[in-house]
Amino acid sequence: MARLNTKGERRRSRHLRVRKRVEGTTTRPRLSVFRSIKEIYAQVIDDGAGRTLAAATSLKLPKAEGDAKATKTDEARLVGAEIARKATEAGVHQVVFDRGGNRYHGRVKALAEAARKGGLEF
């Protein structure tokens, strides 16, 4: 087996391993999280139909002018609250969580906790 050298390759390998077990259905779609160096993205996906039901990203967050910049963890919390709001509007209340090969720690954990507080169950 070839050695995986970069962080991205190792993350992708972990992600594929997780995706063997985690699948979104119509009744319980998948909440997928992607974390880049600067931004964080979340989608609620029905894998059976191949449709994205709701999406939120830190790119679309309103930026406060003049105030101290929000930390990336604070932005992740806002994205979690936003994805919970959009998913609830789409009629989704229960999801399976797909951490995208990242550790359940830091920004990923903050997003998940905010989504739970916003009304999603997982």
mmCIF file with all atom_site columns, C-alpha atoms in Angstrom:
data_model
loop_
_atom_site.group_PDB
_atom_site.id
_atom_site.type_symbol
_atom_site.label_atom_id
_atom_site.label_alt_id
_atom_site.label_comp_id
_atom_site.label_asym_id
_atom_site.label_entity_id
_atom_site.label_seq_id
_atom_site.pdbx_PDB_ins_code
_atom_site.Cartn_x
_atom_site.Cartn_y
_atom_site.Cartn_z
_atom_site.occupancy
_atom_site.B_iso_or_equiv
_atom_site.pdbx_formal_charge
_atom_site.auth_seq_id
_atom_site.auth_comp_id
_atom_site.auth_asym_id
_atom_site.auth_atom_id
_atom_site.pdbx_PDB_model_num
ATOM 1   C CA . MET A 1 1   ? 0.000   0.000  0.000  1.00 0.00 ? 1   MET A CA 1
ATOM 2   C CA . ALA A 1 2   ? 1.289   3.436  -0.901 1.00 0.00 ? 2   ALA A CA 1
ATOM 3   C CA . ARG A 1 3   ? 2.119   5.727  1.956  1.00 0.00 ? 3   ARG A CA 1
ATOM 4   C CA . LEU A 1 4   ? -0.167  8.745  2.318  1.00 0.00 ? 4   LEU A CA 1
ATOM 5   C CA . ASN A 1 5   ? 2.120   11.717 2.714  1.00 0.00 ? 5   ASN A CA 1
ATOM 6   C CA . THR A 1 6   ? 0.049   14.856 2.987  1.00 0.00 ? 6   THR A CA 1
ATOM 7   C CA . LYS A 1 7   ? -2.464  15.882 5.613  1.00 0.00 ? 7   LYS A CA 1
ATOM 8   C CA . GLY A 1 8   ? -5.100  16.161 2.912  1.00 0.00 ? 8   GLY A CA 1
ATOM 9   C CA . GLU A 1 9   ? -4.508  12.597 1.720  1.00 0.00 ? 9   GLU A CA 1
ATOM 10  C CA . ARG A 1 10  ? -4.730  11.243 5.273  1.00 0.00 ? 10  ARG A CA 1
ATOM 11  C CA . ARG A 1 11  ? -7.921  13.235 5.962  1.00 0.00 ? 11  ARG A CA 1
ATOM 12  C CA . ARG A 1 12  ? -9.446  11.958 2.712  1.00 0.00 ? 12  ARG A CA 1
ATOM 13  C CA . SER A 1 13  ? -8.611  8.380  3.717  1.00 0.00 ? 13  SER A CA 1
ATOM 14  C CA . ARG A 1 14  ? -10.282 8.842  7.130  1.00 0.00 ? 14  ARG A CA 1
ATOM 15  C CA . HIS A 1 15  ? -13.269 10.468 5.451  1.00 0.00 ? 15  HIS A CA 1
ATOM 16  C CA . LEU A 1 16  ? -13.761 7.503  3.097  1.00 0.00 ? 16  LEU A CA 1
ATOM 17  C CA . ARG A 1 17  ? -13.487 5.111  6.044  1.00 0.00 ? 17  ARG A CA 1
ATOM 18  C CA . VAL A 1 18  ? -16.216 7.019  7.913  1.00 0.00 ? 18  VAL A CA 1
ATOM 19  C CA . ARG A 1 19  ? -18.424 7.227  4.801  1.00 0.00 ? 19  ARG A CA 1
ATOM 20  C CA . LYS A 1 20  ? -18.545 3.440  4.551  1.00 0.00 ? 20  LYS A CA 1
ATOM 21  C CA . ARG A 1 21  ? -20.857 3.504  7.580  1.00 0.00 ? 21  ARG A CA 1
ATOM 22  C CA . VAL A 1 22  ? -22.479 6.940  7.518  1.00 0.00 ? 22  VAL A CA 1
ATOM 23  C CA . GLU A 1 23  ? -25.206 7.387  4.923  1.00 0.00 ? 23  GLU A CA 1
ATOM 24  C CA . GLY A 1 24  ? -27.973 9.958  4.752  1.00 0.00 ? 24  GLY A CA 1
ATOM 25  C CA . THR A 1 25  ? -31.523 8.791  4.072  1.00 0.00 ? 25  THR A CA 1
ATOM 26  C CA . THR A 1 26  ? -34.722 10.673 3.344  1.00 0.00 ? 26  THR A CA 1
ATOM 27  C CA . THR A 1 27  ? -35.856 10.397 6.969  1.00 0.00 ? 27  THR A CA 1
ATOM 28  C CA . ARG A 1 28  ? -32.406 11.047 8.441  1.00 0.00 ? 28  ARG A CA 1
ATOM 29  C CA . PRO A 1 29  ? -30.101 12.982 6.076  1.00 0.00 ? 29  PRO A CA 1
ATOM 30  C CA . ARG A 1 30  ? -26.363 13.449 6.568  1.00 0.00 ? 30  ARG A CA 1
ATOM 31  C CA . LEU A 1 31  ? -24.921 16.637 8.067  1.00 0.00 ? 31  LEU A CA 1
ATOM 32  C CA . SER A 1 32  ? -21.585 16.891 6.279  1.00 0.00 ? 32  SER A CA 1
ATOM 33  C CA . VAL A 1 33  ? -18.849 19.242 7.532  1.00 0.00 ? 33  VAL A CA 1
ATOM 34  C CA . PHE A 1 34  ? -15.853 20.434 5.523  1.00 0.00 ? 34  PHE A CA 1
ATOM 35  C CA . ARG A 1 35  ? -13.175 22.470 7.256  1.00 0.00 ? 35  ARG A CA 1
ATOM 36  C CA . SER A 1 36  ? -10.567 24.390 5.295  1.00 0.00 ? 36  SER A CA 1
ATOM 37  C CA . ILE A 1 37  ? -7.804  26.487 6.798  1.00 0.00 ? 37  ILE A CA 1
ATOM 38  C CA . LYS A 1 38  ? -9.852  29.702 6.689  1.00 0.00 ? 38  LYS A CA 1
ATOM 39  C CA . GLU A 1 39  ? -13.499 28.674 6.310  1.00 0.00 ? 39  GLU A CA 1
ATOM 40  C CA . ILE A 1 40  ? -15.991 26.003 7.372  1.00 0.00 ? 40  ILE A CA 1
ATOM 41  C CA . TYR A 1 41  ? -18.873 24.567 5.334  1.00 0.00 ? 41  TYR A CA 1
ATOM 42  C CA . ALA A 1 42  ? -21.881 22.440 6.288  1.00 0.00 ? 42  ALA A CA 1
ATOM 43  C CA . GLN A 1 43  ? -24.482 20.661 4.156  1.00 0.00 ? 43  GLN A CA 1
ATOM 44  C CA . VAL A 1 44  ? -27.516 18.524 4.931  1.00 0.00 ? 44  VAL A CA 1
ATOM 45  C CA . ILE A 1 45  ? -27.552 15.830 2.226  1.00 0.00 ? 45  ILE A CA 1
ATOM 46  C CA . ASP A 1 46  ? -30.073 13.134 1.270  1.00 0.00 ? 46  ASP A CA 1
ATOM 47  C CA . ASP A 1 47  ? -27.728 10.514 -0.228 1.00 0.00 ? 47  ASP A CA 1
ATOM 48  C CA . GLY A 1 48  ? -30.598 8.378  -1.537 1.00 0.00 ? 48  GLY A CA 1
ATOM 49  C CA . ALA A 1 49  ? -31.915 11.161 -3.767 1.00 0.00 ? 49  ALA A CA 1
ATOM 50  C CA . GLY A 1 50  ? -28.501 12.789 -4.240 1.00 0.00 ? 50  GLY A CA 1
ATOM 51  C CA . ARG A 1 51  ? -29.823 16.185 -3.118 1.00 0.00 ? 51  ARG A CA 1
ATOM 52  C CA . THR A 1 52  ? -28.507 18.894 -0.837 1.00 0.00 ? 52  THR A CA 1
ATOM 53  C CA . LEU A 1 53  ? -31.390 20.000 1.379  1.00 0.00 ? 53  LEU A CA 1
ATOM 54  C CA . ALA A 1 54  ? -29.631 22.868 3.192  1.00 0.00 ? 54  ALA A CA 1
ATOM 55  C CA . ALA A 1 55  ? -26.202 24.468 3.154  1.00 0.00 ? 55  ALA A CA 1
ATOM 56  C CA . ALA A 1 56  ? -24.340 27.073 5.205  1.00 0.00 ? 56  ALA A CA 1
ATOM 57  C CA . THR A 1 57  ? -20.827 28.489 5.024  1.00 0.00 ? 57  THR A CA 1
ATOM 58  C CA . SER A 1 58  ? -18.667 30.946 6.893  1.00 0.00 ? 58  SER A CA 1
ATOM 59  C CA . LEU A 1 59  ? -18.129 32.770 3.581  1.00 0.00 ? 59  LEU A CA 1
ATOM 60  C CA . LYS A 1 60  ? -21.733 34.034 3.698  1.00 0.00 ? 60  LYS A CA 1
ATOM 61  C CA . LEU A 1 61  ? -21.600 35.267 7.300  1.00 0.00 ? 61  LEU A CA 1
ATOM 62  C CA . PRO A 1 62  ? -22.101 38.997 7.799  1.00 0.00 ? 62  PRO A CA 1
ATOM 63  C CA . LYS A 1 63  ? -18.751 40.539 8.665  1.00 0.00 ? 63  LYS A CA 1
ATOM 64  C CA . ALA A 1 64  ? -18.783 43.014 11.527 1.00 0.00 ? 64  ALA A CA 1
ATOM 65  C CA . GLU A 1 65  ? -17.110 46.289 10.609 1.00 0.00 ? 65  GLU A CA 1
ATOM 66  C CA . GLY A 1 66  ? -14.894 48.001 13.148 1.00 0.00 ? 66  GLY A CA 1
ATOM 67  C CA . ASP A 1 67  ? -15.240 45.216 15.705 1.00 0.00 ? 67  ASP A CA 1
ATOM 68  C CA . ALA A 1 68  ? -12.536 42.731 16.548 1.00 0.00 ? 68  ALA A CA 1
ATOM 69  C CA . LYS A 1 69  ? -12.623 39.854 14.049 1.00 0.00 ? 69  LYS A CA 1
ATOM 70  C CA . ALA A 1 70  ? -14.546 36.822 15.247 1.00 0.00 ? 70  ALA A CA 1
ATOM 71  C CA . THR A 1 71  ? -12.445 33.724 15.789 1.00 0.00 ? 71  THR A CA 1
ATOM 72  C CA . LYS A 1 72  ? -12.807 30.762 13.445 1.00 0.00 ? 72  LYS A CA 1
ATOM 73  C CA . THR A 1 73  ? -14.489 28.820 16.264 1.00 0.00 ? 73  THR A CA 1
ATOM 74  C CA . ASP A 1 74  ? -17.054 31.610 16.702 1.00 0.00 ? 74  ASP A CA 1
ATOM 75  C CA . GLU A 1 75  ? -17.723 31.505 12.955 1.00 0.00 ? 75  GLU A CA 1
ATOM 76  C CA . ALA A 1 76  ? -18.204 27.722 13.166 1.00 0.00 ? 76  ALA A CA 1
ATOM 77  C CA . ARG A 1 77  ? -20.834 28.247 15.886 1.00 0.00 ? 77  ARG A CA 1
ATOM 78  C CA . LEU A 1 78  ? -22.670 30.715 13.647 1.00 0.00 ? 78  LEU A CA 1
ATOM 79  C CA . VAL A 1 79  ? -22.559 28.252 10.733 1.00 0.00 ? 79  VAL A CA 1
ATOM 80  C CA . GLY A 1 80  ? -23.939 25.516 13.027 1.00 0.00 ? 80  GLY A CA 1
ATOM 81  C CA . ALA A 1 81  ? -26.841 27.721 14.076 1.00 0.00 ? 81  ALA A CA 1
ATOM 82  C CA . GLU A 1 82  ? -27.504 28.709 10.452 1.00 0.00 ? 82  GLU A CA 1
ATOM 83  C CA . ILE A 1 83  ? -27.497 25.109 9.157  1.00 0.00 ? 83  ILE A CA 1
ATOM 84  C CA . ALA A 1 84  ? -29.898 24.117 11.964 1.00 0.00 ? 84  ALA A CA 1
ATOM 85  C CA . ARG A 1 85  ? -32.255 26.954 11.005 1.00 0.00 ? 85  ARG A CA 1
ATOM 86  C CA . LYS A 1 86  ? -32.154 26.105 7.290  1.00 0.00 ? 86  LYS A CA 1
ATOM 87  C CA . ALA A 1 87  ? -32.581 22.362 7.921  1.00 0.00 ? 87  ALA A CA 1
ATOM 88  C CA . THR A 1 88  ? -35.575 22.985 10.175 1.00 0.00 ? 88  THR A CA 1
ATOM 89  C CA . GLU A 1 89  ? -37.120 25.170 7.461  1.00 0.00 ? 89  GLU A CA 1
ATOM 90  C CA . ALA A 1 90  ? -36.618 22.263 5.036  1.00 0.00 ? 90  ALA A CA 1
ATOM 91  C CA . GLY A 1 91  ? -38.450 19.945 7.453  1.00 0.00 ? 91  GLY A CA 1
ATOM 92  C CA . VAL A 1 92  ? -35.385 18.086 8.733  1.00 0.00 ? 92  VAL A CA 1
ATOM 93  C CA . HIS A 1 93  ? -35.079 17.498 12.491 1.00 0.00 ? 93  HIS A CA 1
ATOM 94  C CA . GLN A 1 94  ? -32.855 14.399 12.718 1.00 0.00 ? 94  GLN A CA 1
ATOM 95  C CA . VAL A 1 95  ? -29.515 13.944 10.940 1.00 0.00 ? 95  VAL A CA 1
ATOM 96  C CA . VAL A 1 96  ? -26.456 11.710 11.019 1.00 0.00 ? 96  VAL A CA 1
ATOM 97  C CA . PHE A 1 97  ? -23.216 13.617 11.599 1.00 0.00 ? 97  PHE A CA 1
ATOM 98  C CA . ASP A 1 98  ? -20.364 13.284 9.097  1.00 0.00 ? 98  ASP A CA 1
ATOM 99  C CA . ARG A 1 99  ? -17.265 14.985 10.483 1.00 0.00 ? 99  ARG A CA 1
ATOM 100 C CA . GLY A 1 100 ? -15.492 14.739 7.123  1.00 0.00 ? 100 GLY A CA 1
ATOM 101 C CA . GLY A 1 101 ? -12.394 12.925 8.343  1.00 0.00 ? 101 GLY A CA 1
ATOM 102 C CA . ASN A 1 102 ? -11.613 15.643 10.895 1.00 0.00 ? 102 ASN A CA 1
ATOM 103 C CA . ARG A 1 103 ? -11.375 15.125 14.629 1.00 0.00 ? 103 ARG A CA 1
ATOM 104 C CA . TYR A 1 104 ? -14.499 15.881 16.632 1.00 0.00 ? 104 TYR A CA 1
ATOM 105 C CA . HIS A 1 105 ? -12.674 18.777 18.261 1.00 0.00 ? 105 HIS A CA 1
ATOM 106 C CA . GLY A 1 106 ? -12.423 22.538 17.982 1.00 0.00 ? 106 GLY A CA 1
ATOM 107 C CA . ARG A 1 107 ? -14.341 24.064 15.075 1.00 0.00 ? 107 ARG A CA 1
ATOM 108 C CA . VAL A 1 108 ? -16.077 20.814 14.083 1.00 0.00 ? 108 VAL A CA 1
ATOM 109 C CA . LYS A 1 109 ? -17.285 20.278 17.655 1.00 0.00 ? 109 LYS A CA 1
ATOM 110 C CA . ALA A 1 110 ? -18.412 23.930 17.945 1.00 0.00 ? 110 ALA A CA 1
ATOM 111 C CA . LEU A 1 111 ? -20.462 23.605 14.742 1.00 0.00 ? 111 LEU A CA 1
ATOM 112 C CA . ALA A 1 112 ? -22.055 20.346 15.948 1.00 0.00 ? 112 ALA A CA 1
ATOM 113 C CA . GLU A 1 113 ? -22.965 21.736 19.362 1.00 0.00 ? 113 GLU A CA 1
ATOM 114 C CA . ALA A 1 114 ? -24.498 24.877 17.814 1.00 0.00 ? 114 ALA A CA 1
ATOM 115 C CA . ALA A 1 115 ? -26.530 22.719 15.400 1.00 0.00 ? 115 ALA A CA 1
ATOM 116 C CA . ARG A 1 116 ? -27.813 20.661 18.340 1.00 0.00 ? 116 ARG A CA 1
ATOM 117 C CA . LYS A 1 117 ? -28.708 23.817 20.231 1.00 0.00 ? 117 LYS A CA 1
ATOM 118 C CA . GLY A 1 118 ? -30.515 25.038 17.099 1.00 0.00 ? 118 GLY A CA 1
ATOM 119 C CA . GLY A 1 119 ? -32.813 22.007 17.163 1.00 0.00 ? 119 GLY A CA 1
ATOM 120 C CA . LEU A 1 120 ? -31.110 19.254 15.124 1.00 0.00 ? 120 LEU A CA 1
ATOM 121 C CA . GLU A 1 121 ? -30.924 15.812 16.714 1.00 0.00 ? 121 GLU A CA 1
ATOM 122 C CA . PHE A 1 122 ? -27.915 13.531 16.161 1.00 0.00 ? 122 PHE A CA 1
#
